[in-house]
Amino acid sequence: MKRKFGIIGNPIRHSLSPVLHNYWFDKYGIDASYSIIEAEDKDLPNIIKKIRNKEIAGINVTLPFKQKIINQTDRIINDAESTGSVNTILLDKGKVIGENTDVFGLQAAYLK
C-alpha cells in the first residue's frame, strides 16, 4: 500500500518538496508519494485526523502553521519543545508527534 506524505503551508504551491521527495522515493523503490497540501487554519484538525487514521503517513509543516499546529498534536519532542514550533508531524504508537528538524539542519550546515 502506497504511503502518502506531504507538506502543508499557505502559500505552498511554489514548494519543490514534492519533486525532491518523489525523486528519492522513485530512486530507492519506496512505495510512497509526496504532495502539496495547501491548507487554512480550519483544515488543521482534519489533516491531523488523516494522520491518526493512517490516510497520511506524515507531513512537513511550513509557514504559517509551525506554531499553530502544535495544539493539534499529542506531544512535541526534541527541538520542538525549545523552539515552540514544529516542521514534521508523524504518528508513533498511535500518538501524533510534532518535531522540529530545522535546528539540527541549521547546526549541521553551520558546522560543515
PDB file of C-alpha atoms in Angstrom:
ATOM      1  CA  MET A   1       0.000   0.000   0.000  1.00  0.00           C
ATOM      2  CA  LYS A   2       1.425   3.342  -1.052  1.00  0.00           C
ATOM      3  CA  ARG A   3       2.256   5.587   1.903  1.00  0.00           C
ATOM      4  CA  LYS A   4       1.267   9.228   1.493  1.00  0.00           C
ATOM      5  CA  PHE A   5       3.316  12.170   2.733  1.00  0.00           C
ATOM      6  CA  GLY A   6       3.008  15.882   2.132  1.00  0.00           C
ATOM      7  CA  ILE A   7       3.847  19.420   3.038  1.00  0.00           C
ATOM      8  CA  ILE A   8       1.312  21.870   4.425  1.00  0.00           C
ATOM      9  CA  GLY A   9       1.504  25.622   4.249  1.00  0.00           C
ATOM     10  CA  ASN A  10      -0.105  28.649   2.705  1.00  0.00           C
ATOM     11  CA  PRO A  11       1.002  29.677   0.186  1.00  0.00           C
ATOM     12  CA  ILE A  12       2.730  26.421  -0.731  1.00  0.00           C
ATOM     13  CA  ARG A  13       2.253  25.861  -4.482  1.00  0.00           C
ATOM     14  CA  HIS A  14       5.840  27.051  -5.114  1.00  0.00           C
ATOM     15  CA  SER A  15       7.374  24.277  -2.979  1.00  0.00           C
ATOM     16  CA  LEU A  16       9.905  21.970  -4.598  1.00  0.00           C
ATOM     17  CA  SER A  17       9.485  19.411  -1.799  1.00  0.00           C
ATOM     18  CA  PRO A  18       7.268  17.067  -3.862  1.00  0.00           C
ATOM     19  CA  VAL A  19       9.790  16.999  -6.708  1.00  0.00           C
ATOM     20  CA  LEU A  20      12.660  16.180  -4.338  1.00  0.00           C
ATOM     21  CA  HIS A  21      10.846  13.620  -2.187  1.00  0.00           C
ATOM     22  CA  ASN A  22       9.189  11.833  -5.109  1.00  0.00           C
ATOM     23  CA  TYR A  23      12.571  11.616  -6.860  1.00  0.00           C
ATOM     24  CA  TRP A  24      14.090   9.809  -3.848  1.00  0.00           C
ATOM     25  CA  PHE A  25      11.040   7.569  -3.388  1.00  0.00           C
ATOM     26  CA  ASP A  26      11.328   6.534  -7.035  1.00  0.00           C
ATOM     27  CA  LYS A  27      15.114   6.146  -6.976  1.00  0.00           C
ATOM     28  CA  TYR A  28      15.037   3.842  -3.965  1.00  0.00           C
ATOM     29  CA  GLY A  29      11.870   1.956  -4.902  1.00  0.00           C
ATOM     30  CA  ILE A  30       9.874   3.262  -1.938  1.00  0.00           C
ATOM     31  CA  ASP A  31       6.125   2.808  -2.404  1.00  0.00           C
ATOM     32  CA  ALA A  32       5.209   6.341  -1.355  1.00  0.00           C
ATOM     33  CA  SER A  33       4.100   9.686  -2.705  1.00  0.00           C
ATOM     34  CA  TYR A  34       4.629  13.237  -1.505  1.00  0.00           C
ATOM     35  CA  SER A  35       2.284  16.079  -2.357  1.00  0.00           C
ATOM     36  CA  ILE A  36       1.412  19.667  -1.608  1.00  0.00           C
ATOM     37  CA  ILE A  37      -1.403  20.226   0.876  1.00  0.00           C
ATOM     38  CA  GLU A  38      -2.495  23.847   0.703  1.00  0.00           C
ATOM     39  CA  ALA A  39      -4.329  24.481   3.952  1.00  0.00           C
ATOM     40  CA  GLU A  40      -6.015  27.094   6.074  1.00  0.00           C
ATOM     41  CA  ASP A  41      -6.219  27.200   9.869  1.00  0.00           C
ATOM     42  CA  LYS A  42      -9.613  25.473   9.806  1.00  0.00           C
ATOM     43  CA  ASP A  43      -8.110  22.492   7.905  1.00  0.00           C
ATOM     44  CA  LEU A  44      -5.541  21.545  10.564  1.00  0.00           C
ATOM     45  CA  PRO A  45      -7.816  19.271  12.653  1.00  0.00           C
ATOM     46  CA  ASN A  46      -8.842  17.320   9.534  1.00  0.00           C
ATOM     47  CA  ILE A  47      -5.217  16.913   8.411  1.00  0.00           C
ATOM     48  CA  ILE A  48      -4.277  15.574  11.847  1.00  0.00           C
ATOM     49  CA  LYS A  49      -7.296  13.248  11.715  1.00  0.00           C
ATOM     50  CA  LYS A  50      -5.972  11.833   8.424  1.00  0.00           C
ATOM     51  CA  ILE A  51      -2.627  11.158  10.106  1.00  0.00           C
ATOM     52  CA  ARG A  52      -4.375   9.440  13.049  1.00  0.00           C
ATOM     53  CA  ASN A  53      -6.386   7.330  10.597  1.00  0.00           C
ATOM     54  CA  LYS A  54      -3.194   6.491   8.652  1.00  0.00           C
ATOM     55  CA  GLU A  55      -4.514   8.086   5.469  1.00  0.00           C
ATOM     56  CA  ILE A  56      -1.373  10.263   5.551  1.00  0.00           C
ATOM     57  CA  ALA A  57       1.858   8.792   6.960  1.00  0.00           C
ATOM     58  CA  GLY A  58       3.391  12.140   7.849  1.00  0.00           C
ATOM     59  CA  ILE A  59       3.719  15.778   6.890  1.00  0.00           C
ATOM     60  CA  ASN A  60       6.217  18.557   6.787  1.00  0.00           C
ATOM     61  CA  VAL A  61       4.945  21.866   8.110  1.00  0.00           C
ATOM     62  CA  THR A  62       5.861  25.325   6.890  1.00  0.00           C
ATOM     63  CA  LEU A  63       4.538  28.822   7.398  1.00  0.00           C
ATOM     64  CA  PRO A  64       2.137  29.890   8.725  1.00  0.00           C
ATOM     65  CA  PHE A  65       1.454  26.639  10.622  1.00  0.00           C
ATOM     66  CA  LYS A  66       4.682  25.821  12.501  1.00  0.00           C
ATOM     67  CA  GLN A  67       3.272  27.152  15.781  1.00  0.00           C
ATOM     68  CA  LYS A  68      -0.447  26.855  15.058  1.00  0.00           C
ATOM     69  CA  ILE A  69      -0.391  23.081  14.588  1.00  0.00           C
ATOM     70  CA  ILE A  70       1.219  22.345  17.961  1.00  0.00           C
ATOM     71  CA  ASN A  71      -2.133  22.310  19.773  1.00  0.00           C
ATOM     72  CA  GLN A  72      -3.303  19.580  17.363  1.00  0.00           C
ATOM     73  CA  THR A  73      -0.500  17.184  18.377  1.00  0.00           C
ATOM     74  CA  ASP A  74      -0.436  14.758  21.280  1.00  0.00           C
ATOM     75  CA  ARG A  75       3.168  15.571  22.059  1.00  0.00           C
ATOM     76  CA  ILE A  76       6.103  17.609  20.814  1.00  0.00           C
ATOM     77  CA  ILE A  77       9.656  16.346  21.121  1.00  0.00           C
ATOM     78  CA  ASN A  78      13.280  17.397  20.900  1.00  0.00           C
ATOM     79  CA  ASP A  79      13.873  20.869  19.472  1.00  0.00           C
ATOM     80  CA  ALA A  80      10.138  21.480  19.034  1.00  0.00           C
ATOM     81  CA  GLU A  81       9.918  21.967  22.791  1.00  0.00           C
ATOM     82  CA  SER A  82      12.622  24.634  22.928  1.00  0.00           C
ATOM     83  CA  THR A  83      11.627  26.447  19.707  1.00  0.00           C
ATOM     84  CA  GLY A  84       7.866  26.291  20.176  1.00  0.00           C
ATOM     85  CA  SER A  85       7.431  25.240  16.563  1.00  0.00           C
ATOM     86  CA  VAL A  86       7.244  22.043  14.541  1.00  0.00           C
ATOM     87  CA  ASN A  87       8.139  21.238  10.966  1.00  0.00           C
ATOM     88  CA  THR A  88       7.460  17.497  10.994  1.00  0.00           C
ATOM     89  CA  ILE A  89       4.368  15.579  12.126  1.00  0.00           C
ATOM     90  CA  LEU A  90       4.145  11.795  12.309  1.00  0.00           C
ATOM     91  CA  LEU A  91       2.225   9.022  14.017  1.00  0.00           C
ATOM     92  CA  ASP A  92       4.130   6.988  16.607  1.00  0.00           C
ATOM     93  CA  LYS A  93       2.376   4.238  18.557  1.00  0.00           C
ATOM     94  CA  GLY A  94      -0.992   5.879  17.953  1.00  0.00           C
ATOM     95  CA  LYS A  95       0.163   9.349  19.053  1.00  0.00           C
ATOM     96  CA  VAL A  96       0.569  12.360  16.787  1.00  0.00           C
ATOM     97  CA  ILE A  97       4.083  13.658  17.390  1.00  0.00           C
ATOM     98  CA  GLY A  98       5.450  17.059  16.404  1.00  0.00           C
ATOM     99  CA  GLU A  99       9.172  17.528  15.905  1.00  0.00           C
ATOM    100  CA  ASN A 100      11.430  20.312  14.695  1.00  0.00           C
ATOM    101  CA  THR A 101      14.343  19.318  12.466  1.00  0.00           C
ATOM    102  CA  ASP A 102      15.223  22.890  11.462  1.00  0.00           C
ATOM    103  CA  VAL A 103      17.652  23.360  14.351  1.00  0.00           C
ATOM    104  CA  PHE A 104      19.577  20.184  13.522  1.00  0.00           C
ATOM    105  CA  GLY A 105      19.728  21.129   9.844  1.00  0.00           C
ATOM    106  CA  LEU A 106      20.979  24.610  10.620  1.00  0.00           C
ATOM    107  CA  GLN A 107      23.587  23.292  13.055  1.00  0.00           C
ATOM    108  CA  ALA A 108      24.807  20.707  10.547  1.00  0.00           C
ATOM    109  CA  ALA A 109      25.114  23.316   7.816  1.00  0.00           C
ATOM    110  CA  TYR A 110      26.925  25.723  10.129  1.00  0.00           C
ATOM    111  CA  LEU A 111      29.372  23.103  11.374  1.00  0.00           C
ATOM    112  CA  LYS A 112      30.140  21.909   7.842  1.00  0.00           C
TER     113      LYS A 112
END
